[in-house]
Tab-separated table of C-alpha atoms in Angstrom:
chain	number	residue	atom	x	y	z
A	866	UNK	CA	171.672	119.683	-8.060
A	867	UNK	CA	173.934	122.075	-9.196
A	868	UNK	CA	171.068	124.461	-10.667
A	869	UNK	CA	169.148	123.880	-7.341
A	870	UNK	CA	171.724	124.771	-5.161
A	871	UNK	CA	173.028	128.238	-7.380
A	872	UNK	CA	169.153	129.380	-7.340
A	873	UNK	CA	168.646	128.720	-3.306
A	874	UNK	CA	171.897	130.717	-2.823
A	875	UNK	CA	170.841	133.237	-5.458
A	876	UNK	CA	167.397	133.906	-3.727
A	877	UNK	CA	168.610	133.930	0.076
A	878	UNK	CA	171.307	136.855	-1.859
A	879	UNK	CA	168.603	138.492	-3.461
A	880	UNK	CA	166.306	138.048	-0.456
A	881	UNK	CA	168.854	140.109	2.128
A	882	UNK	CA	170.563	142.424	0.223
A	883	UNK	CA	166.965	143.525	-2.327
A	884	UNK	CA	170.015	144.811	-4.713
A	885	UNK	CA	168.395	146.113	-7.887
A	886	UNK	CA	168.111	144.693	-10.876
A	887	UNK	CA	168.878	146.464	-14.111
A	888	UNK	CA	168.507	144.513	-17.101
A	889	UNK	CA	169.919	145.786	-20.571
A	890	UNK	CA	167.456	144.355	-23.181
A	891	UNK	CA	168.313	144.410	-26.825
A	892	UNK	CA	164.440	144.259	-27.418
A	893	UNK	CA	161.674	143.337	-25.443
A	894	UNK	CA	157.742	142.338	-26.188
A	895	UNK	CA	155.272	144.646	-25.413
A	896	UNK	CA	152.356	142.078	-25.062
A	897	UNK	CA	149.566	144.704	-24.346
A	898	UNK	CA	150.097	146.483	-28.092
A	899	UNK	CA	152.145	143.207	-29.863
A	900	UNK	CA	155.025	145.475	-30.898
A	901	UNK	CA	158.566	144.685	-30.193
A	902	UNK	CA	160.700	147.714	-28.477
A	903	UNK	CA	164.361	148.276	-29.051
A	904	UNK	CA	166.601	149.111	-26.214
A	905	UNK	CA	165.285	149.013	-22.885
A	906	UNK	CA	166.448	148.201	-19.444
A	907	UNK	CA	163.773	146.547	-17.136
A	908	UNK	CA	164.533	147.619	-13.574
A	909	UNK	CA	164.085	144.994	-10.685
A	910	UNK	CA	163.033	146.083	-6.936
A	911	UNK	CA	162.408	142.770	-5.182
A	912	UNK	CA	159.916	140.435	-6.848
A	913	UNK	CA	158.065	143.120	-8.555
A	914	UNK	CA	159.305	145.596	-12.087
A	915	UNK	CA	159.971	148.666	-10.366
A	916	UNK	CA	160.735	150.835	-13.651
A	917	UNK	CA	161.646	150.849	-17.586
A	918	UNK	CA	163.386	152.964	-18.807
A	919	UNK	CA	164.805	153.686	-22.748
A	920	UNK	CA	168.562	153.009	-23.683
A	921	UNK	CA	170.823	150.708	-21.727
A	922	UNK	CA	171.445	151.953	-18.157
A	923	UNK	CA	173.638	150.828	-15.458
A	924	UNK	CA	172.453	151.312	-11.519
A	925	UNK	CA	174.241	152.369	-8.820
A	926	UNK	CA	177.707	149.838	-7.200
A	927	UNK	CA	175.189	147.526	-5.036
A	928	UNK	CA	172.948	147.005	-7.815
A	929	UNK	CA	173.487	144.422	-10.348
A	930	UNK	CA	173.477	145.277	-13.998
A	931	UNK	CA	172.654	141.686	-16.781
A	932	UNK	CA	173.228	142.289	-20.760
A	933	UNK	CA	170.809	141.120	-22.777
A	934	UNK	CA	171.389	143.456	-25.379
A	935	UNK	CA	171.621	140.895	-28.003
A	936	UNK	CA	168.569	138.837	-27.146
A	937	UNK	CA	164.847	139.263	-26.937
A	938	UNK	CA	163.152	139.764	-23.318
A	939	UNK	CA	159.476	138.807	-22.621
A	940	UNK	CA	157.301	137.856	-19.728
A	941	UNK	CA	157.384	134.771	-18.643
A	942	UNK	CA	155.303	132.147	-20.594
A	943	UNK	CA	151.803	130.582	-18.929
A	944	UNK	CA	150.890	127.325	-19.978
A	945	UNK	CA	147.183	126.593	-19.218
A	946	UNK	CA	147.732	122.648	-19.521
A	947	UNK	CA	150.202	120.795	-17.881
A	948	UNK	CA	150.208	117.315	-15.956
A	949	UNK	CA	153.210	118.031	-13.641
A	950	UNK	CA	153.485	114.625	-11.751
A	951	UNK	CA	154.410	112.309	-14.696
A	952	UNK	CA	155.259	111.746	-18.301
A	953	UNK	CA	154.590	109.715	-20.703
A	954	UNK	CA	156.608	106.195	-21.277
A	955	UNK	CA	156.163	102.579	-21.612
A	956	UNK	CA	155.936	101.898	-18.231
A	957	UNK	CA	153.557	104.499	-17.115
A	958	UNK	CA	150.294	102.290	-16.794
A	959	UNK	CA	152.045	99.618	-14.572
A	960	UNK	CA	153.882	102.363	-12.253
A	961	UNK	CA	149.933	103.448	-11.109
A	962	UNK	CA	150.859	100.072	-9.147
A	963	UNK	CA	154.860	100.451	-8.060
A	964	UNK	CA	155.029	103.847	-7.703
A	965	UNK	CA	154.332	105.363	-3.859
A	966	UNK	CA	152.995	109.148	-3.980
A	967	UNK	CA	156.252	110.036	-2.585
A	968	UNK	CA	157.723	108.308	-5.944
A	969	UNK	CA	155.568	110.425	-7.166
A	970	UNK	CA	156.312	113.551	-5.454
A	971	UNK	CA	160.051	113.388	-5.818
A	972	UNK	CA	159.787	112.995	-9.853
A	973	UNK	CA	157.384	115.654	-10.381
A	974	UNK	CA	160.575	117.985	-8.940
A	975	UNK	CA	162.610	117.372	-11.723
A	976	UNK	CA	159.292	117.835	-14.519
A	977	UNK	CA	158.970	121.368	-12.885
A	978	UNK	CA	162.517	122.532	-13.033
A	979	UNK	CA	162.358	121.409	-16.238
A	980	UNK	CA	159.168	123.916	-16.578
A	981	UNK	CA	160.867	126.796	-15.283
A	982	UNK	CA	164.317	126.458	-17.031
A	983	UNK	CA	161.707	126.381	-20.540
A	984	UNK	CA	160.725	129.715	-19.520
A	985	UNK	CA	157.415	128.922	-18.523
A	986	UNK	CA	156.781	131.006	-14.844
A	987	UNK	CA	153.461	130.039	-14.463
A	988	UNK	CA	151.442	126.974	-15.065
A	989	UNK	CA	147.858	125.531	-14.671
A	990	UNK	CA	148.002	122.115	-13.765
A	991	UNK	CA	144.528	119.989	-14.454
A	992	UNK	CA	144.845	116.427	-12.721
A	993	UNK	CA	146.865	114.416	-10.709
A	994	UNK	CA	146.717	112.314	-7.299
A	995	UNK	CA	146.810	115.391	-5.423
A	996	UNK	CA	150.809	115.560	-4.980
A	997	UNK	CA	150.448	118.597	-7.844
A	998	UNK	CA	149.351	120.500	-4.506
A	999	UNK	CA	151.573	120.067	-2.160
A	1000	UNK	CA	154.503	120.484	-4.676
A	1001	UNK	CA	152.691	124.014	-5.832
A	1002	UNK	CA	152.710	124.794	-1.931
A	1003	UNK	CA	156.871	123.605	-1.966
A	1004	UNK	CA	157.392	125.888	-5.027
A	1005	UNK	CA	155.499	128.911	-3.094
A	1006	UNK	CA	157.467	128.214	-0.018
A	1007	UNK	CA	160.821	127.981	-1.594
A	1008	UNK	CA	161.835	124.415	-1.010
A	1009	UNK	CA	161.559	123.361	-4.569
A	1010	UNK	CA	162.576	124.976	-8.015
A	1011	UNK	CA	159.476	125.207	-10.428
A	1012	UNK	CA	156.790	127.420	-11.728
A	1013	UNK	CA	153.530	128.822	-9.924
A	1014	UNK	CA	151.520	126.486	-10.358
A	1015	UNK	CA	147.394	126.815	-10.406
A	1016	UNK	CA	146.541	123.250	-9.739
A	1017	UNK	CA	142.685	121.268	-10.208
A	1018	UNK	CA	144.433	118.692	-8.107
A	1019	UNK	CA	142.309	115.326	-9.125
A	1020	UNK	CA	140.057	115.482	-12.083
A	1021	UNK	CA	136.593	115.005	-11.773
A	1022	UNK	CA	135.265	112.195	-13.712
A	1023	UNK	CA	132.207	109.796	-14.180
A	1024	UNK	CA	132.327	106.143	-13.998
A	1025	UNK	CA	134.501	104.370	-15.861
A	1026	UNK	CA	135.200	107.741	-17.904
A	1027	UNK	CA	138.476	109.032	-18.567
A	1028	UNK	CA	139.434	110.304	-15.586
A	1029	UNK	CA	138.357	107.456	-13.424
A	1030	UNK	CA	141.568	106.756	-11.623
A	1031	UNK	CA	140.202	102.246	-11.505
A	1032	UNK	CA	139.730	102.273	-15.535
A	1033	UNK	CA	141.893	98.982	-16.732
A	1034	UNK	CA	142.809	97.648	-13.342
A	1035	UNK	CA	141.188	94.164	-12.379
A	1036	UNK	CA	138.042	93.922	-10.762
A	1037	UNK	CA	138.627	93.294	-6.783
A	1038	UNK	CA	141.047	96.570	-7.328
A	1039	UNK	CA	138.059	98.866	-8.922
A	1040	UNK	CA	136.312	99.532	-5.546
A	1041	UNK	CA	133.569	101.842	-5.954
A	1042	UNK	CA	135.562	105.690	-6.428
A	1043	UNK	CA	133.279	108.610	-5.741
A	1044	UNK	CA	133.103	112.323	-5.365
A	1045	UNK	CA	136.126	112.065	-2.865
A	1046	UNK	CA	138.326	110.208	-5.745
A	1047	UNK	CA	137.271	112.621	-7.976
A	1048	UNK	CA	134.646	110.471	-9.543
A	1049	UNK	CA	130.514	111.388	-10.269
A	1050	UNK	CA	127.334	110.379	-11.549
A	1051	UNK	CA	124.619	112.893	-10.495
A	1052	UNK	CA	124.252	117.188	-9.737
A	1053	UNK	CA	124.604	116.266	-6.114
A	1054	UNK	CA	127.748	114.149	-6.604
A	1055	UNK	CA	129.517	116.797	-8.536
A	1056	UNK	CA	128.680	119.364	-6.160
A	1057	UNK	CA	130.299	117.184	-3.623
A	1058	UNK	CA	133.250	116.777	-5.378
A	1059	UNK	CA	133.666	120.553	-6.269
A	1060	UNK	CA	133.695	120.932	-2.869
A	1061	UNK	CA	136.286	118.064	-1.932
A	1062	UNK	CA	138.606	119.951	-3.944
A	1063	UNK	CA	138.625	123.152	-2.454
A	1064	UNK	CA	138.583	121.382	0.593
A	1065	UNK	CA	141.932	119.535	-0.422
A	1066	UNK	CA	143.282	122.932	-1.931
A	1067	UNK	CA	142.638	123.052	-5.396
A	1068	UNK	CA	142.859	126.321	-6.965
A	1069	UNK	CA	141.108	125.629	-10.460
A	1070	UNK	CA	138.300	122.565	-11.358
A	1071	UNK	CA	139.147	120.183	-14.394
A	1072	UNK	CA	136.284	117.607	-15.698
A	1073	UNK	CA	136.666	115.324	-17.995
A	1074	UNK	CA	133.392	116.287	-20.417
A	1075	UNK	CA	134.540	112.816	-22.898
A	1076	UNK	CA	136.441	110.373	-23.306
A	1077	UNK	CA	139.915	110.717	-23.408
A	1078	UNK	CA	142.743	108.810	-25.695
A	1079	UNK	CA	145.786	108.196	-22.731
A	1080	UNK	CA	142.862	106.217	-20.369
A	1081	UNK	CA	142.517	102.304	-20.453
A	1082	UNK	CA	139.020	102.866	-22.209
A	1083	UNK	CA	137.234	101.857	-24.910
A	1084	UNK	CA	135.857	105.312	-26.278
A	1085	UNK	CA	137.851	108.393	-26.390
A	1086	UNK	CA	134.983	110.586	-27.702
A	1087	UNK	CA	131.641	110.219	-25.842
A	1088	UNK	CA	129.985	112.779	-23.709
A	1089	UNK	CA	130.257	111.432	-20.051
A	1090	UNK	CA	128.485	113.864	-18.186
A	1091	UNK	CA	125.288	115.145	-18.428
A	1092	UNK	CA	124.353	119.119	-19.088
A	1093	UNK	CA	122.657	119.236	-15.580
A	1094	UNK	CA	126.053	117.563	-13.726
A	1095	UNK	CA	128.236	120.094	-15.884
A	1096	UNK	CA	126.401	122.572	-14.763
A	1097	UNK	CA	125.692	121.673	-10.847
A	1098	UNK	CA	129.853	121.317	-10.927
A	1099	UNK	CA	130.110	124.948	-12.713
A	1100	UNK	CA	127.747	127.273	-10.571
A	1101	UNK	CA	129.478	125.539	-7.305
A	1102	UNK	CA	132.988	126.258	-8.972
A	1103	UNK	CA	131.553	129.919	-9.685
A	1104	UNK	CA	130.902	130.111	-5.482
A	1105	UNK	CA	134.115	129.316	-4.770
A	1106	UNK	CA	135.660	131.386	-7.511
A	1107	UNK	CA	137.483	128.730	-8.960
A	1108	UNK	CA	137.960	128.665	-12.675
A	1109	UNK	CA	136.542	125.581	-14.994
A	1110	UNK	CA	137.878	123.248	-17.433
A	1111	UNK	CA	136.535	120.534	-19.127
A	1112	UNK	CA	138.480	117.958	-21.574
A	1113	UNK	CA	136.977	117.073	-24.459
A	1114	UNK	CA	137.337	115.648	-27.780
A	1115	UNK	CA	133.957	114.759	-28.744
A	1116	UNK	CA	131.369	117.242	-30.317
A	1117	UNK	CA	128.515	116.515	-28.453
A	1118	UNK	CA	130.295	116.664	-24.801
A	1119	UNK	CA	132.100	119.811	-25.722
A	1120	UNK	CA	128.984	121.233	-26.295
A	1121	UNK	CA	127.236	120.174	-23.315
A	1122	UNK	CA	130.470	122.005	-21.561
A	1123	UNK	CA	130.197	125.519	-23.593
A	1124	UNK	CA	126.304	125.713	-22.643
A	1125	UNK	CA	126.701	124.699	-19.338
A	1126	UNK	CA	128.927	127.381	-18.557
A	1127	UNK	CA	132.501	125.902	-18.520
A	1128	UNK	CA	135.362	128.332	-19.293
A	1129	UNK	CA	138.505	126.355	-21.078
A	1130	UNK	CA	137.627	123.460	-23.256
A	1131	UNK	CA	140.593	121.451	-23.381
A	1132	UNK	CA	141.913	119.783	-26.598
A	1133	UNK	CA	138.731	120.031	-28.623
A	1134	UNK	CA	139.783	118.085	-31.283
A	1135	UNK	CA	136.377	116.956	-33.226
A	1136	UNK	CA	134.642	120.198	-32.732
A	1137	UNK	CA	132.446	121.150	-35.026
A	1138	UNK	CA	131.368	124.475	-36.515
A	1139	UNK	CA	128.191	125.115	-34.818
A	1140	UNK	CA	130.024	124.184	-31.013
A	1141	UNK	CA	132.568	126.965	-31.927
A	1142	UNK	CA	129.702	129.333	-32.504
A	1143	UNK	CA	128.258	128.461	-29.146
A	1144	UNK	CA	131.954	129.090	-28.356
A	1145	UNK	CA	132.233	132.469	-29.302
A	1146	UNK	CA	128.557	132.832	-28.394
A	1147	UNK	CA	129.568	132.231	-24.271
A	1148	UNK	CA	133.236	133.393	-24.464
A	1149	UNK	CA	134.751	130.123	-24.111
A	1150	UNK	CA	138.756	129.632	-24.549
A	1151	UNK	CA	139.910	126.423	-26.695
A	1152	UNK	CA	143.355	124.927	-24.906
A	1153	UNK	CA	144.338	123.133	-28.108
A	1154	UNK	CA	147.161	121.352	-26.892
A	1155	UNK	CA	148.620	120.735	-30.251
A	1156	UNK	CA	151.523	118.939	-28.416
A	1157	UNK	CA	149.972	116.506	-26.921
A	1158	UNK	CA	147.981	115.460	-30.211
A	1159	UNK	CA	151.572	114.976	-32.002
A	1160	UNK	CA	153.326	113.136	-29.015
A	1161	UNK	CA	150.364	110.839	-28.573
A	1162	UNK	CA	150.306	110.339	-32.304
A	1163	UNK	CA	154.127	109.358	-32.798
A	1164	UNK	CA	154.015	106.945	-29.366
A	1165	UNK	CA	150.774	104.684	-30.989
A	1166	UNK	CA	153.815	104.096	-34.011
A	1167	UNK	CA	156.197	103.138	-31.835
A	1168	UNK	CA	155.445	98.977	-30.873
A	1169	UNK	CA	154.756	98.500	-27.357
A	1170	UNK	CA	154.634	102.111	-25.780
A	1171	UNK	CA	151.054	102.304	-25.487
A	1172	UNK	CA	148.238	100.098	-24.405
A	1173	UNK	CA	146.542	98.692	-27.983
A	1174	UNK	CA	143.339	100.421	-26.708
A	1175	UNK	CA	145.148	103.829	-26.198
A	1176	UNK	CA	147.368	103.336	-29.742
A	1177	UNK	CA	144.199	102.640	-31.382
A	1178	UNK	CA	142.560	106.133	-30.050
A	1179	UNK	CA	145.840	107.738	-30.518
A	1180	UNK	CA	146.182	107.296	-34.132
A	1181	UNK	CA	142.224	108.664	-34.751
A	1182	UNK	CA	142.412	111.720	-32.714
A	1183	UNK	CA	146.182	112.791	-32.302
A	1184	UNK	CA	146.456	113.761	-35.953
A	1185	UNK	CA	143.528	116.159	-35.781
A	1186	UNK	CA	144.203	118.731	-33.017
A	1187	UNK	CA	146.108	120.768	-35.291
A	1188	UNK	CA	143.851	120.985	-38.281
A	1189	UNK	CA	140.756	121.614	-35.597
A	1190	UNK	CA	142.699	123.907	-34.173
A	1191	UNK	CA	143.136	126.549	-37.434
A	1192	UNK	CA	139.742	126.427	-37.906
A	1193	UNK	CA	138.683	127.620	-34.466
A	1194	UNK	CA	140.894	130.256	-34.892
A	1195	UNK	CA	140.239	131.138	-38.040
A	1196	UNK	CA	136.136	131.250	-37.341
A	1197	UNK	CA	137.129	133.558	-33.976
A	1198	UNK	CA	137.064	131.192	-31.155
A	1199	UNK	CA	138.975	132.888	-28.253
A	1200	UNK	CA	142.544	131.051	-28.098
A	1201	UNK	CA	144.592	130.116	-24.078
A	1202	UNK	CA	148.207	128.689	-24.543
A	1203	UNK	CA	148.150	125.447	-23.502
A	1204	UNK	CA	150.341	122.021	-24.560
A	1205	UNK	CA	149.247	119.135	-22.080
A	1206	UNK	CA	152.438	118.802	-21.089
A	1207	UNK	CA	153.226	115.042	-19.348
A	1208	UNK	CA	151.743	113.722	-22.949
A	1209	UNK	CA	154.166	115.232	-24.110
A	1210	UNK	CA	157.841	116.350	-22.665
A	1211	UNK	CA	158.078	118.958	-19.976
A	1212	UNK	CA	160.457	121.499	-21.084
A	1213	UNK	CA	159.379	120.960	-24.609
A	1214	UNK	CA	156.156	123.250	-24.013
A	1215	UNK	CA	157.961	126.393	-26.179
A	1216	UNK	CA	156.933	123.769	-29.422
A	1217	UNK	CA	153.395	124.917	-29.095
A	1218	UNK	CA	153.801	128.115	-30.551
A	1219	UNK	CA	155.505	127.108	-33.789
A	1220	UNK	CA	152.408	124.134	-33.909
A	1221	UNK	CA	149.890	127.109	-33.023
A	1222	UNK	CA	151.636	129.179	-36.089
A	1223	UNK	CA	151.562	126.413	-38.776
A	1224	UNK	CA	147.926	126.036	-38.399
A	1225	UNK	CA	148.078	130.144	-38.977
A	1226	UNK	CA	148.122	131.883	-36.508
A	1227	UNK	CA	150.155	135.172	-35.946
A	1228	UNK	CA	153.427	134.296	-33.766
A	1229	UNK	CA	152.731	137.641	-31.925
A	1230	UNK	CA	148.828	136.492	-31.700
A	1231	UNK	CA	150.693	132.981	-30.206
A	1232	UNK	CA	152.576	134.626	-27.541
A	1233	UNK	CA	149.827	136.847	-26.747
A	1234	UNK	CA	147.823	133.771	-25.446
A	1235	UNK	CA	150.986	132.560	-23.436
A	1236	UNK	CA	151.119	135.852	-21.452
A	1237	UNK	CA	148.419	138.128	-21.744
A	1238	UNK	CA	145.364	135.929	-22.159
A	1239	UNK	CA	146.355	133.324	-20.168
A	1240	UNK	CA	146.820	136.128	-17.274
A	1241	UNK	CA	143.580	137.424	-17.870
A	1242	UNK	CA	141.874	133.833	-17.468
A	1243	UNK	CA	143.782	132.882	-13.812
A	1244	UNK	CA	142.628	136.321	-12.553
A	1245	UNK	CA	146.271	137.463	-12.542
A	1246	UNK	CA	145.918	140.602	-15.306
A	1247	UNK	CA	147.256	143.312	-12.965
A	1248	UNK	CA	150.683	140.626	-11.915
A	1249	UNK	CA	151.135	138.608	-14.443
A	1250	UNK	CA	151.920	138.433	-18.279
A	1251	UNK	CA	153.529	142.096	-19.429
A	1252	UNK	CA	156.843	144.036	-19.131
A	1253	UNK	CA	155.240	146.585	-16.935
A	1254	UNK	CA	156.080	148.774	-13.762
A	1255	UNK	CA	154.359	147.095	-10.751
A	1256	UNK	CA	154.451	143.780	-12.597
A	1257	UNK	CA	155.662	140.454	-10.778
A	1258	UNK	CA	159.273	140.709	-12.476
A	1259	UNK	CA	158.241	137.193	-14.167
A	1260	UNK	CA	160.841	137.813	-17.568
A	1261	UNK	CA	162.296	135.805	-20.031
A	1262	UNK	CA	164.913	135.903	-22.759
A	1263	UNK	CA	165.436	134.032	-26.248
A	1264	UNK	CA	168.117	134.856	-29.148
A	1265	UNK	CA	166.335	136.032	-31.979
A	1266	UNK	CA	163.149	138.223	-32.616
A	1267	UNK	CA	160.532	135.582	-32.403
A	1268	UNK	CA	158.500	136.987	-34.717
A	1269	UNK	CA	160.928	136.226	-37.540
A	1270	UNK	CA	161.706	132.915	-36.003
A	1271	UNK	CA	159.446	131.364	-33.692
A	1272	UNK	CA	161.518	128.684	-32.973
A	1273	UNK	CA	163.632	130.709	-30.698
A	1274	UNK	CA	160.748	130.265	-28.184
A	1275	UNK	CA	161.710	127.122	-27.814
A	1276	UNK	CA	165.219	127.800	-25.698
A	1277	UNK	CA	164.846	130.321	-23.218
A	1278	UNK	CA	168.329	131.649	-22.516
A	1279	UNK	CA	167.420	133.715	-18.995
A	1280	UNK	CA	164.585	133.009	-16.884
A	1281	UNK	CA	163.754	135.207	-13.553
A	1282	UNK	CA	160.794	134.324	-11.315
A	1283	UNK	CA	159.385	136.277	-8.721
A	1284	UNK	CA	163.009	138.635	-9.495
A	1285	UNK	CA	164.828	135.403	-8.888
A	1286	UNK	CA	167.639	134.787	-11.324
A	1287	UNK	CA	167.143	131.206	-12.201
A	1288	UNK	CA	168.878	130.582	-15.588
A	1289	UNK	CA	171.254	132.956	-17.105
């Protein structure tokens, strides 16, 4: 409460007097070349970086002048996978039952100050009941402390697939979900349900190309849609210029995905080499989601917190993410930042980079695909993801020089949003 009611007063401050800015950076991250630059103050105007400018330099009395001359400053951190309105925990599958969608609502508050504090700014949010919108429009209006969110709203599914909001309830409680609900089983369906979401205000569409391992099904692997639904749902996406996504751990559904035209595959955990040459082939991001792999692995050991059914698929796939992962890279599949947070912790998203570096890539390459690339893929290149005049003034700081110790990524020490002052 504290935090919420120091950034309200900070913004409606900011907001009337549009003081300057001027913050005294030790070193910051040029993201565009990967090189880190020593001693630089980033000059604020309002929500946008109006200048910077080399050495440490005060501004005038009725600006305000921050040291970070001992820590590192980037932009703030994109995660492209995120499930903002819950978490992970024993009692998750039963609260589908207890919990009213303003339950719902007021929880996924706290999971996106928790976001922001973690220095991530901006966030892509792929399935929910549909609160994830109207808390993105609260966090664009002000009411609420979080990050912008890009949201798919509800995933679109087949029947009985992962993603089917009825799987493991009892039978008079399954109903028959369709398009509306987010779940299809034909071209025309999925054009319908494209549609539905862009009628309900999604920004981005998520499907769910196989199984999954956190759903109350049997198979967490098999393709679930068909090439021709994948790609009815894609060219409608395309006319409303609305970016794709598909979830997959399965080889043959992945691939269905990448030929069908889908931009992000999420996870893809059993890929094999000739789906990341069809990867690289249609310039198709992996989300690898490393996080969510480990989280889902160490909750199948612990006795009771997952379904046997999810345990079971959590222990086969959760391992492998990681180890799938370095190879993609390593062969030249394009790379998006992205931890699937709500598997695992929000606020713990900054542990993807140091998973993303073990299975070798470059931290620089790492951070890169939190700012940069992720930018690039929410149509945001010119706003979002670099230290740079005209820039949304979306900056972060962390105590060491990442690239000697990625683990400072982890603990962001000062976040700004939108020139917002929000941790210091």
């Amino acid at each position: 409460m504290k935090k919420l009611l120091f950034a309200i007063a900070l913004f409606s401050v900011t907001s009337i007097s549009a003081q300057d800015i001027y913050l005294q950076c030790g070193s910051i991250v040029d993201t565009e070349s990967g090189k880190i630059l020593k001693e630089k103050t980033i000059v604020v105007s309002g929500n946008k970086i109006k200048s910077i400018q080399n050495g440490f330099v005060s501004g005038s009395a009725d600006s305000e002048t921050i040291d970070l001359k001992t820590k590192t400053v980037l932009p703030g951190f994109i995660d492209m996978h995120v499930h903002i309105e819950g978490e992970s925990s024993p009692t998750r599958y039963i609260e589908r039952f207890t919990k009213n969608p303003a339950d719902v609502a007021f929880q996924s508050t706290v999971y996106a100050e928790r976001t922001l504090m973690a220095g991530f700014t901006t966030v892509r949010d792929l399935g929910g009941s549909g609160v994830n919108i109207a808390l993105r429009n609260a966090i664009n209006k002000g009411v609420v402390i979080g990050p912008r969110i890009f949201t798919a709203g509800k995933t679109i599914a087949s029947t009985g697939g992962h993603g089917d909001p009825t799987n493991g309830m009892r039978m008079d409680l399954r109903g028959n979900p369709g398009p509306k609900e987010g779940v299809v089983n034909s071209p025309e369906d999925g054009i319908k349900a494209v549609r539905q979401r862009y009628k309900d205000g999604s920004d981005v569409i998520k499907i769910t190309a196989t199984g999954g391992v956190m759903s109350v099904a049997k198979n967490g692997q098999n393709p679930q849609f068909t090439t021709e639904e994948i790609t009815a749902i894609v060219s409608t996406a395309k006319d409303y210029g609305m970016l794709t996504a598909a979830h997959a751990h399965g080889d043959e559904g992945m691939r269905r995905a990448v030929v069908a035209g889908i931009k992000t595959i999420e996870h893809g955990t059993l890929m094999e080499e000739e789906t990341m040459d069809l990867m690289i082939k249609h310039n198709t991001y992996l989300v690898p989601t490393i996080s969510a792999g480990k989280a889902a692995a160490k909750m199948a050991d612990i006795p009771g917190f997952l379904p046997p059914v999810v345990a079971k698929k959590a222990r086969e796939i959760g391992p492998v993410s990681q180890v799938t992962f370095g190879k993609a890279y390593k062969k030249g599949v394009a790379i998006a930042f992205g931890t699937d947070a709500g598997v695992s912790p929000h606020g713990d998203n900054g542990k993807e980079f140091g998973f993303m570096h073990e299975a070798g890539m470059p931290i620089m390459k790492t951070i890169q695909a939190a700012t940069i690339i992720n930018a690039d893929l929410l149509g945001m290149s010119n706003e979002l993801g670099k230290l740079k005049e005209g820039f949304i003034a979306d900056i972060v700081a962390v105590d060491e020089d990442p690239t000697k110790n990625v683990h400072t990524l982890e603990n962001a020490v000062f976040v700004m949003k939108e020139g917002v002052i929000y941790k210091q």
